[in-house]
Amino acid sequence: MRDSARNPAEIDFQGEPRNTVTMRRQDDLQALDALLSTWPSAMPAWQVQALFLGALASTNMRLGFHHLLGRVLREDDPAFESIEQANELLAALGAAWNGLVRASESETGARFAPAPLPDPPSAAELGDFAARRHAELVWFVRGIDAGGDDPAEFGALGQELFGKLAEAMAFFERYRELLERKPEDDPKALADGARALMSLSATAEDIVNDILDISKAVRAEALKAFDDLSRTRVRAGVQKIGRNEPCPCGSGRKWKRCCGGASAIEH
C-alpha cells in the first residue's frame, strides 16, 4: 500500500498537481484527443485513460493497449483510411499507455485525466465533475474486465478496495442526482462541494493505485511460480507444456493465454 501523495491541500482548485510530469501528460492527452476527434465513434481521451488504467490493473499479462482498439474506436473491425492514419493513432495510444505505466511506478502514482473546476463552480459544473469521475471509475473496472480477471485473484485486500471504489462511484452518482433535484447557488456551498469532490477523487485515485500495486504483485508471483516450475521440468526432463494445457501458475487460463505468452506483451 503506497502512502497518499495527493493530499487535497497540495492540489490547486483546478484539481491538478503542479508539476512538469502532469503538464507532459496533459499534452499527450490533448494530442490523443485531437486524433480521436477525427474518428466519429471514438471515445474521448479521458475515457481512454480510465480504460487503460483498468487494463494495467488486470492480472492478465498478455493484455495490451492494442487489444482495446475496438473499444476505444467503438468499432470491432476499424477501417483506417491509410497506414499513416493507423500508425499515428497506434503511436498516440502507445504513448498514452506507456505514460500510465511510468506514472504507476512513480511516487505519486497514476491519475485520471485532469477535470478542471472554476473557482467557484456552478452547480451544473459540479454535477458534470461528479458524473465524469463516476464514468472514469466505470471505465477503470471495464478495463480490468477486459483481461478476464477473477476478482479472487486480487485477494481479500483487493476485494475490499473494489468495495471502496463501488462506494465512491455510488457517492459521485448520488451527488450528481442531488444537484439535479436541488440546484445550489451559494458560492461558499459550491466551493465547499468542489473541495469535497476533489478530496474524494484523490482518494479514489489512491485506491486505483493500490489495486495496480496488488496486480503487479500477483503477476510477479505468477511469473515466479512459472519460472520455478519450468526449472523443475527442465531438470526432470518432463515434456514441454502444450499451448492448450492449463497454465501451471494456477490462474485457470490456458498456457498460451497466460504465462506461455507473458513475454509477448509487457505492461
Tab-separated table of N, CA and C in Angstrom, residues 63-205:
chain	number	residue	atom	x	y	z
A	63	LEU	N	-2.499	-8.799	-21.818
A	63	LEU	CA	-3.380	-7.704	-22.214
A	63	LEU	C	-2.569	-6.445	-22.502
A	64	GLY	N	-2.690	-5.935	-23.723
A	64	GLY	CA	-2.015	-4.704	-24.111
A	64	GLY	C	-2.991	-3.712	-24.710
A	65	PHE	N	-2.526	-2.505	-24.961
A	65	PHE	CA	-3.439	-1.461	-25.440
A	65	PHE	C	-4.033	-1.809	-26.797
A	66	HIS	N	-3.289	-2.573	-27.631
A	66	HIS	CA	-3.813	-2.902	-28.953
A	66	HIS	C	-5.022	-3.834	-28.878
A	67	HIS	N	-5.153	-4.571	-27.759
A	67	HIS	CA	-6.331	-5.417	-27.588
A	67	HIS	C	-7.591	-4.575	-27.335
A	68	LEU	N	-7.410	-3.318	-26.988
A	68	LEU	CA	-8.532	-2.448	-26.629
A	68	LEU	C	-8.916	-1.493	-27.755
A	69	LEU	N	-8.273	-1.653	-28.912
A	69	LEU	CA	-8.501	-0.703	-30.000
A	69	LEU	C	-9.969	-0.652	-30.408
A	70	GLY	N	-10.620	-1.808	-30.483
A	70	GLY	CA	-12.037	-1.838	-30.862
A	70	GLY	C	-12.904	-1.093	-29.874
A	71	ARG	N	-12.552	-1.184	-28.585
A	71	ARG	CA	-13.329	-0.465	-27.568
A	71	ARG	C	-13.096	1.036	-27.678
A	72	VAL	N	-11.832	1.415	-27.906
A	72	VAL	CA	-11.507	2.834	-27.999
A	72	VAL	C	-12.236	3.479	-29.166
A	73	LEU	N	-12.232	2.813	-30.322
A	73	LEU	CA	-12.874	3.367	-31.516
A	73	LEU	C	-14.347	2.997	-31.607
A	74	ARG	N	-14.795	2.123	-30.691
A	74	ARG	CA	-16.163	1.620	-30.669
A	74	ARG	C	-16.536	0.976	-32.008
A	75	GLU	N	-15.569	0.278	-32.569
A	75	GLU	CA	-15.773	-0.487	-33.794
A	75	GLU	C	-15.009	-1.796	-33.661
A	76	ASP	N	-15.657	-2.912	-33.952
A	76	ASP	CA	-14.997	-4.209	-33.832
A	76	ASP	C	-13.890	-4.396	-34.859
A	77	ASP	N	-14.087	-3.851	-36.040
A	77	ASP	CA	-13.104	-4.010	-37.115
A	77	ASP	C	-12.887	-2.659	-37.786
A	78	PRO	N	-12.151	-1.752	-37.111
A	78	PRO	CA	-11.989	-0.395	-37.647
A	78	PRO	C	-11.269	-0.394	-38.994
A	79	ALA	N	-11.771	0.422	-39.905
A	79	ALA	CA	-11.175	0.551	-41.236
A	79	ALA	C	-10.442	1.892	-41.309
A	80	PHE	N	-9.121	1.834	-41.359
A	80	PHE	CA	-8.334	3.055	-41.432
A	80	PHE	C	-8.244	3.529	-42.887
A	81	GLU	N	-8.163	4.836	-43.050
A	81	GLU	CA	-8.075	5.403	-44.395
A	81	GLU	C	-6.711	5.148	-45.023
A	82	SER	N	-5.682	5.047	-44.167
A	82	SER	CA	-4.327	4.825	-44.674
A	82	SER	C	-3.480	4.216	-43.576
A	83	ILE	N	-2.341	3.659	-43.964
A	83	ILE	CA	-1.414	3.103	-42.985
A	83	ILE	C	-0.855	4.207	-42.103
A	84	GLU	N	-0.737	5.407	-42.671
A	84	GLU	CA	-0.231	6.540	-41.876
A	84	GLU	C	-1.206	6.886	-40.751
A	85	GLN	N	-2.512	6.866	-41.078
A	85	GLN	CA	-3.515	7.153	-40.049
A	85	GLN	C	-3.469	6.106	-38.949
A	86	ALA	N	-3.344	4.845	-39.326
A	86	ALA	CA	-3.279	3.767	-38.337
A	86	ALA	C	-2.045	3.903	-37.464
A	87	ASN	N	-0.895	4.167	-38.096
A	87	ASN	CA	0.350	4.289	-37.333
A	87	ASN	C	0.308	5.465	-36.372
A	88	GLU	N	-0.272	6.577	-36.830
A	88	GLU	CA	-0.336	7.765	-35.984
A	88	GLU	C	-1.197	7.510	-34.752
A	89	LEU	N	-2.344	6.856	-34.952
A	89	LEU	CA	-3.227	6.587	-33.823
A	89	LEU	C	-2.604	5.566	-32.874
A	90	LEU	N	-2.016	4.510	-33.417
A	90	LEU	CA	-1.398	3.486	-32.566
A	90	LEU	C	-0.233	4.076	-31.776
A	91	ALA	N	0.519	4.976	-32.401
A	91	ALA	CA	1.628	5.614	-31.691
A	91	ALA	C	1.116	6.467	-30.531
A	92	ALA	N	0.017	7.189	-30.764
A	92	ALA	CA	-0.551	8.029	-29.708
A	92	ALA	C	-1.116	7.182	-28.573
A	93	LEU	N	-1.790	6.081	-28.914
A	93	LEU	CA	-2.318	5.192	-27.881
A	93	LEU	C	-1.187	4.520	-27.117
A	94	GLY	N	-0.135	4.132	-27.827
A	94	GLY	CA	1.013	3.536	-27.158
A	94	GLY	C	1.688	4.509	-26.211
A	95	ALA	N	1.777	5.780	-26.621
A	95	ALA	CA	2.371	6.796	-25.747
A	95	ALA	C	1.525	6.990	-24.494
A	96	ALA	N	0.198	6.980	-24.662
A	96	ALA	CA	-0.693	7.118	-23.506
A	96	ALA	C	-0.536	5.934	-22.561
A	97	TRP	N	-0.472	4.730	-23.121
A	97	TRP	CA	-0.299	3.509	-22.322
A	97	TRP	C	1.028	3.546	-21.555
A	98	ASN	N	2.114	3.832	-22.262
A	98	ASN	CA	3.432	3.848	-21.626
A	98	ASN	C	3.546	4.955	-20.589
A	99	GLY	N	2.871	6.083	-20.855
A	99	GLY	CA	2.878	7.156	-19.865
A	99	GLY	C	2.209	6.733	-18.570
A	100	LEU	N	1.126	5.963	-18.675
A	100	LEU	CA	0.449	5.471	-17.481
A	100	LEU	C	1.295	4.426	-16.754
A	101	VAL	N	2.022	3.597	-17.525
A	101	VAL	CA	2.929	2.631	-16.897
A	101	VAL	C	3.963	3.363	-16.056
A	102	ARG	N	4.579	4.395	-16.643
A	102	ARG	CA	5.589	5.163	-15.902
A	102	ARG	C	4.970	5.858	-14.691
A	103	ALA	N	3.791	6.420	-14.877
A	103	ALA	CA	3.134	7.117	-13.768
A	103	ALA	C	2.814	6.158	-12.624
A	104	SER	N	2.381	4.938	-12.970
A	104	SER	CA	2.013	3.967	-11.933
A	104	SER	C	3.221	3.523	-11.117
A	105	GLU	N	4.410	3.678	-11.697
A	105	GLU	CA	5.631	3.282	-10.995
A	105	GLU	C	6.289	4.454	-10.279
A	106	SER	N	5.710	5.642	-10.406
A	106	SER	CA	6.270	6.830	-9.767
A	106	SER	C	5.759	6.971	-8.337
A	107	GLU	N	6.325	7.909	-7.622
A	107	GLU	CA	5.934	8.113	-6.227
A	107	GLU	C	4.494	8.577	-6.102
A	108	THR	N	4.054	9.425	-7.032
A	108	THR	CA	2.692	9.970	-6.946
A	108	THR	C	1.649	9.033	-7.539
A	109	GLY	N	2.075	8.093	-8.382
A	109	GLY	CA	1.138	7.137	-8.959
A	109	GLY	C	0.403	7.687	-10.169
A	110	ALA	N	-0.426	6.839	-10.766
A	110	ALA	CA	-1.196	7.217	-11.951
A	110	ALA	C	-2.456	7.969	-11.535
A	111	ARG	N	-2.962	8.774	-12.467
A	111	ARG	CA	-4.146	9.584	-12.186
A	111	ARG	C	-5.102	9.531	-13.361
A	112	PHE	N	-6.355	9.855	-13.082
A	112	PHE	CA	-7.294	10.060	-14.167
A	112	PHE	C	-6.951	11.380	-14.864
A	113	ALA	N	-7.536	11.592	-16.034
A	113	ALA	CA	-7.278	12.827	-16.766
A	113	ALA	C	-7.783	14.020	-15.958
A	114	PRO	N	-7.067	15.148	-15.994
A	114	PRO	CA	-7.496	16.330	-15.246
A	114	PRO	C	-8.899	16.767	-15.638
A	115	ALA	N	-9.651	17.215	-14.635
A	115	ALA	CA	-11.004	17.718	-14.869
A	115	ALA	C	-11.131	19.042	-14.121
A	116	PRO	N	-10.703	20.136	-14.731
A	116	PRO	CA	-10.668	21.432	-14.040
A	116	PRO	C	-12.048	21.915	-13.602
A	117	LEU	N	-12.054	22.623	-12.472
A	117	LEU	CA	-13.263	23.281	-11.970
A	117	LEU	C	-12.955	24.752	-11.767
A	118	PRO	N	-13.836	25.657	-12.191
A	118	PRO	CA	-13.616	27.083	-11.922
A	118	PRO	C	-13.815	27.379	-10.444
A	119	ASP	N	-13.399	28.570	-10.017
A	119	ASP	CA	-13.489	28.960	-8.610
A	119	ASP	C	-14.326	30.229	-8.482
A	120	PRO	N	-15.566	30.109	-7.958
A	120	PRO	CA	-16.265	28.884	-7.566
A	120	PRO	C	-16.977	28.269	-8.775
A	121	PRO	N	-17.293	26.994	-8.699
A	121	PRO	CA	-18.004	26.355	-9.805
A	121	PRO	C	-19.509	26.594	-9.688
A	122	SER	N	-20.205	26.350	-10.777
A	122	SER	CA	-21.665	26.370	-10.730
A	122	SER	C	-22.154	24.980	-10.327
A	123	ALA	N	-23.437	24.883	-10.005
A	123	ALA	CA	-23.998	23.582	-9.651
A	123	ALA	C	-23.896	22.616	-10.831
A	124	ALA	N	-24.111	23.132	-12.045
A	124	ALA	CA	-24.024	22.278	-13.237
A	124	ALA	C	-22.604	21.753	-13.433
A	125	GLU	N	-21.619	22.610	-13.175
A	125	GLU	CA	-20.216	22.190	-13.329
A	125	GLU	C	-19.832	21.153	-12.287
A	126	LEU	N	-20.332	21.315	-11.066
A	126	LEU	CA	-20.086	20.299	-10.040
A	126	LEU	C	-20.727	18.970	-10.435
A	127	GLY	N	-21.944	19.044	-10.967
A	127	GLY	CA	-22.625	17.830	-11.394
A	127	GLY	C	-21.882	17.130	-12.517
A	128	ASP	N	-21.344	17.925	-13.452
A	128	ASP	CA	-20.568	17.348	-14.552
A	128	ASP	C	-19.292	16.677	-14.034
A	129	PHE	N	-18.649	17.307	-13.056
A	129	PHE	CA	-17.425	16.734	-12.469
A	129	PHE	C	-17.737	15.392	-11.812
A	130	ALA	N	-18.807	15.356	-11.014
A	130	ALA	CA	-19.187	14.113	-10.339
A	130	ALA	C	-19.546	13.023	-11.359
A	131	ALA	N	-20.267	13.399	-12.434
A	131	ALA	CA	-20.638	12.428	-13.460
A	131	ALA	C	-19.404	11.889	-14.174
A	132	ARG	N	-18.428	12.760	-14.410
A	132	ARG	CA	-17.211	12.312	-15.106
A	132	ARG	C	-16.399	11.361	-14.246
A	133	ARG	N	-16.224	11.697	-12.969
A	133	ARG	CA	-15.455	10.802	-12.094
A	133	ARG	C	-16.159	9.452	-11.953
A	134	HIS	N	-17.478	9.471	-11.893
A	134	HIS	CA	-18.224	8.205	-11.838
A	134	HIS	C	-17.961	7.392	-13.103
A	135	ALA	N	-18.012	8.049	-14.262
A	135	ALA	CA	-17.784	7.349	-15.527
A	135	ALA	C	-16.362	6.802	-15.605
A	136	GLU	N	-15.390	7.552	-15.105
A	136	GLU	CA	-13.999	7.086	-15.148
A	136	GLU	C	-13.810	5.825	-14.309
A	137	LEU	N	-14.466	5.774	-13.167
A	137	LEU	CA	-14.375	4.564	-12.339
A	137	LEU	C	-15.045	3.382	-13.039
A	138	VAL	N	-16.137	3.649	-13.746
A	138	VAL	CA	-16.795	2.584	-14.513
A	138	VAL	C	-15.850	2.057	-15.591
A	139	TRP	N	-15.191	2.958	-16.324
A	139	TRP	CA	-14.272	2.529	-17.383
A	139	TRP	C	-13.040	1.840	-16.807
A	140	PHE	N	-12.615	2.242	-15.624
A	140	PHE	CA	-11.499	1.554	-14.965
A	140	PHE	C	-11.854	0.086	-14.709
A	141	VAL	N	-13.037	-0.143	-14.180
A	141	VAL	CA	-13.481	-1.518	-13.915
A	141	VAL	C	-13.627	-2.293	-15.215
A	142	ARG	N	-14.118	-1.642	-16.274
A	142	ARG	CA	-14.255	-2.316	-17.569
A	142	ARG	C	-12.889	-2.685	-18.138
A	143	GLY	N	-11.884	-1.858	-17.865
A	143	GLY	CA	-10.530	-2.182	-18.308
A	143	GLY	C	-10.018	-3.445	-17.644
A	144	ILE	N	-10.295	-3.596	-16.351
A	144	ILE	CA	-9.913	-4.825	-15.650
A	144	ILE	C	-10.666	-6.012	-16.232
A	145	ASP	N	-11.961	-5.825	-16.473
A	145	ASP	CA	-12.788	-6.904	-17.032
A	145	ASP	C	-12.269	-7.365	-18.389
A	146	ALA	N	-11.635	-6.455	-19.142
A	146	ALA	CA	-11.118	-6.821	-20.464
A	146	ALA	C	-10.055	-7.914	-20.359
A	147	GLY	N	-9.415	-8.007	-19.203
A	147	GLY	CA	-8.412	-9.048	-19.003
A	147	GLY	C	-8.992	-10.369	-18.564
A	148	GLY	N	-10.298	-10.416	-18.322
A	148	GLY	CA	-10.938	-11.651	-17.893
A	148	GLY	C	-10.573	-12.060	-16.482
A	149	ASP	N	-10.293	-11.088	-15.631
A	149	ASP	CA	-9.842	-11.397	-14.272
A	149	ASP	C	-10.940	-11.988	-13.394
A	150	ASP	N	-10.540	-12.901	-12.542
A	150	ASP	CA	-11.383	-13.388	-11.456
A	150	ASP	C	-11.097	-12.496	-10.252
A	151	PRO	N	-12.123	-11.839	-9.675
A	151	PRO	CA	-11.875	-10.947	-8.531
A	151	PRO	C	-11.081	-11.609	-7.405
A	152	ALA	N	-11.210	-12.938	-7.281
A	152	ALA	CA	-10.485	-13.635	-6.215
A	152	ALA	C	-8.979	-13.538	-6.396
A	153	GLU	N	-8.511	-13.278	-7.639
A	153	GLU	CA	-7.081	-13.181	-7.891
A	153	GLU	C	-6.454	-12.001	-7.161
A	154	PHE	N	-7.281	-11.016	-6.784
A	154	PHE	CA	-6.756	-9.830	-6.105
A	154	PHE	C	-6.700	-10.022	-4.586
A	155	GLY	N	-7.183	-11.145	-4.095
A	155	GLY	CA	-7.120	-11.421	-2.670
A	155	GLY	C	-8.144	-10.629	-1.871
A	156	ALA	N	-8.120	-10.836	-0.557
A	156	ALA	CA	-9.091	-10.182	0.322
A	156	ALA	C	-8.935	-8.665	0.302
A	157	LEU	N	-7.686	-8.189	0.313
A	157	LEU	CA	-7.457	-6.748	0.309
A	157	LEU	C	-7.952	-6.130	-0.994
A	158	GLY	N	-7.672	-6.792	-2.116
A	158	GLY	CA	-8.131	-6.271	-3.396
A	158	GLY	C	-9.636	-6.181	-3.463
A	159	GLN	N	-10.326	-7.201	-2.967
A	159	GLN	CA	-11.788	-7.173	-2.992
A	159	GLN	C	-12.331	-6.083	-2.074
A	160	GLU	N	-11.625	-5.832	-0.974
A	160	GLU	CA	-12.032	-4.724	-0.103
A	160	GLU	C	-11.875	-3.387	-0.824
A	161	LEU	N	-10.782	-3.238	-1.577
A	161	LEU	CA	-10.559	-1.999	-2.323
A	161	LEU	C	-11.604	-1.808	-3.418
A	162	PHE	N	-11.987	-2.893	-4.072
A	162	PHE	CA	-13.049	-2.792	-5.076
A	162	PHE	C	-14.365	-2.348	-4.430
A	163	GLY	N	-14.604	-2.813	-3.212
A	163	GLY	CA	-15.798	-2.384	-2.493
A	163	GLY	C	-15.773	-0.891	-2.215
A	164	LYS	N	-14.581	-0.368	-1.871
A	164	LYS	CA	-14.458	1.071	-1.612
A	164	LYS	C	-14.645	1.877	-2.897
A	165	LEU	N	-14.148	1.340	-4.012
A	165	LEU	CA	-14.378	2.025	-5.291
A	165	LEU	C	-15.856	2.084	-5.616
A	166	ALA	N	-16.567	0.990	-5.338
A	166	ALA	CA	-18.009	0.963	-5.592
A	166	ALA	C	-18.714	2.021	-4.746
A	167	GLU	N	-18.260	2.210	-3.506
A	167	GLU	CA	-18.853	3.237	-2.644
A	167	GLU	C	-18.595	4.631	-3.217
A	168	ALA	N	-17.375	4.860	-3.715
A	168	ALA	CA	-17.049	6.158	-4.317
A	168	ALA	C	-17.908	6.406	-5.553
A	169	MET	N	-18.085	5.374	-6.375
A	169	MET	CA	-18.928	5.508	-7.564
A	169	MET	C	-20.357	5.885	-7.171
A	170	ALA	N	-20.875	5.225	-6.148
A	170	ALA	CA	-22.241	5.497	-5.705
A	170	ALA	C	-22.358	6.930	-5.177
A	171	PHE	N	-21.330	7.395	-4.464
A	171	PHE	CA	-21.376	8.755	-3.917
A	171	PHE	C	-21.394	9.787	-5.043
A	172	PHE	N	-20.494	9.621	-6.025
A	172	PHE	CA	-20.470	10.561	-7.150
A	172	PHE	C	-21.821	10.612	-7.844
A	173	GLU	N	-22.440	9.456	-8.036
A	173	GLU	CA	-23.727	9.404	-8.719
A	173	GLU	C	-24.830	10.068	-7.887
A	174	ARG	N	-24.842	9.786	-6.581
A	174	ARG	CA	-25.864	10.404	-5.716
A	174	ARG	C	-25.683	11.918	-5.643
A	175	TYR	N	-24.440	12.373	-5.595
A	175	TYR	CA	-24.169	13.809	-5.530
A	175	TYR	C	-24.693	14.501	-6.795
A	176	ARG	N	-24.446	13.887	-7.948
A	176	ARG	CA	-24.940	14.457	-9.202
A	176	ARG	C	-26.462	14.523	-9.204
A	177	GLU	N	-27.102	13.456	-8.772
A	177	GLU	CA	-28.564	13.427	-8.734
A	177	GLU	C	-29.113	14.475	-7.775
A	178	LEU	N	-28.436	14.675	-6.634
A	178	LEU	CA	-28.874	15.671	-5.660
A	178	LEU	C	-28.819	17.075	-6.265
A	179	LEU	N	-27.728	17.375	-6.986
A	179	LEU	CA	-27.597	18.695	-7.599
A	179	LEU	C	-28.654	18.916	-8.678
A	180	GLU	N	-29.067	17.852	-9.338
A	180	GLU	CA	-30.122	17.985	-10.342
A	180	GLU	C	-31.467	18.284	-9.690
A	181	ARG	N	-31.723	17.643	-8.535
A	181	ARG	CA	-33.014	17.850	-7.856
A	181	ARG	C	-33.060	19.178	-7.123
A	182	LYS	N	-31.943	19.544	-6.489
A	182	LYS	CA	-31.907	20.767	-5.680
A	182	LYS	C	-30.659	21.565	-6.036
A	183	PRO	N	-30.679	22.287	-7.148
A	183	PRO	CA	-29.509	23.073	-7.548
A	183	PRO	C	-29.092	24.058	-6.465
A	184	GLU	N	-27.777	24.147	-6.231
A	184	GLU	CA	-27.230	25.057	-5.220
A	184	GLU	C	-26.696	26.296	-5.922
A	185	ASP	N	-26.892	27.478	-5.283
A	185	ASP	CA	-26.363	28.698	-5.894
A	185	ASP	C	-25.518	29.516	-4.939
A	186	ASP	N	-25.339	29.050	-3.702
A	186	ASP	CA	-24.498	29.775	-2.752
A	186	ASP	C	-23.027	29.525	-3.081
A	187	PRO	N	-22.226	30.574	-3.360
A	187	PRO	CA	-20.824	30.384	-3.755
A	187	PRO	C	-20.004	29.587	-2.739
A	188	LYS	N	-20.220	29.838	-1.437
A	188	LYS	CA	-19.441	29.121	-0.427
A	188	LYS	C	-19.798	27.636	-0.421
A	189	ALA	N	-21.083	27.348	-0.501
A	189	ALA	CA	-21.508	25.945	-0.521
A	189	ALA	C	-20.961	25.227	-1.752
A	190	LEU	N	-20.946	25.936	-2.871
A	190	LEU	CA	-20.428	25.339	-4.097
A	190	LEU	C	-18.925	25.090	-3.999
A	191	ALA	N	-18.182	26.047	-3.410
A	191	ALA	CA	-16.739	25.867	-3.242
A	191	ALA	C	-16.452	24.715	-2.290
A	192	ASP	N	-17.228	24.618	-1.211
A	192	ASP	CA	-17.048	23.503	-0.269
A	192	ASP	C	-17.347	22.162	-0.963
A	193	GLY	N	-18.371	22.169	-1.805
A	193	GLY	CA	-18.704	20.949	-2.533
A	193	GLY	C	-17.597	20.541	-3.482
A	194	ALA	N	-16.983	21.531	-4.125
A	194	ALA	CA	-15.888	21.238	-5.051
A	194	ALA	C	-14.715	20.607	-4.312
A	195	ARG	N	-14.381	21.148	-3.147
A	195	ARG	CA	-13.249	20.590	-2.379
A	195	ARG	C	-13.564	19.172	-1.903
A	196	ALA	N	-14.808	18.943	-1.515
A	196	ALA	CA	-15.196	17.603	-1.068
A	196	ALA	C	-15.096	16.599	-2.217
A	197	LEU	N	-15.553	17.003	-3.400
A	197	LEU	CA	-15.494	16.108	-4.558
A	197	LEU	C	-14.048	15.845	-4.975
A	198	MET	N	-13.196	16.870	-4.930
A	198	MET	CA	-11.798	16.678	-5.299
A	198	MET	C	-11.081	15.789	-4.294
A	199	SER	N	-11.449	15.923	-3.021
A	199	SER	CA	-10.855	15.059	-1.995
A	199	SER	C	-11.238	13.601	-2.224
A	200	LEU	N	-12.518	13.366	-2.534
A	200	LEU	CA	-12.961	12.000	-2.823
A	200	LEU	C	-12.296	11.482	-4.091
A	201	SER	N	-12.126	12.350	-5.082
A	201	SER	CA	-11.471	11.954	-6.316
A	201	SER	C	-10.033	11.505	-6.044
A	202	ALA	N	-9.311	12.263	-5.204
A	202	ALA	CA	-7.932	11.893	-4.856
A	202	ALA	C	-7.895	10.560	-4.118
A	203	THR	N	-8.864	10.343	-3.229
A	203	THR	CA	-8.933	9.073	-2.501
A	203	THR	C	-9.189	7.912	-3.459
A	204	ALA	N	-10.092	8.117	-4.425
A	204	ALA	CA	-10.379	7.070	-5.415
A	204	ALA	C	-9.137	6.752	-6.233
A	205	GLU	N	-8.364	7.773	-6.573
A	205	GLU	CA	-7.139	7.541	-7.336
A	205	GLU	C	-6.101	6.780	-6.509
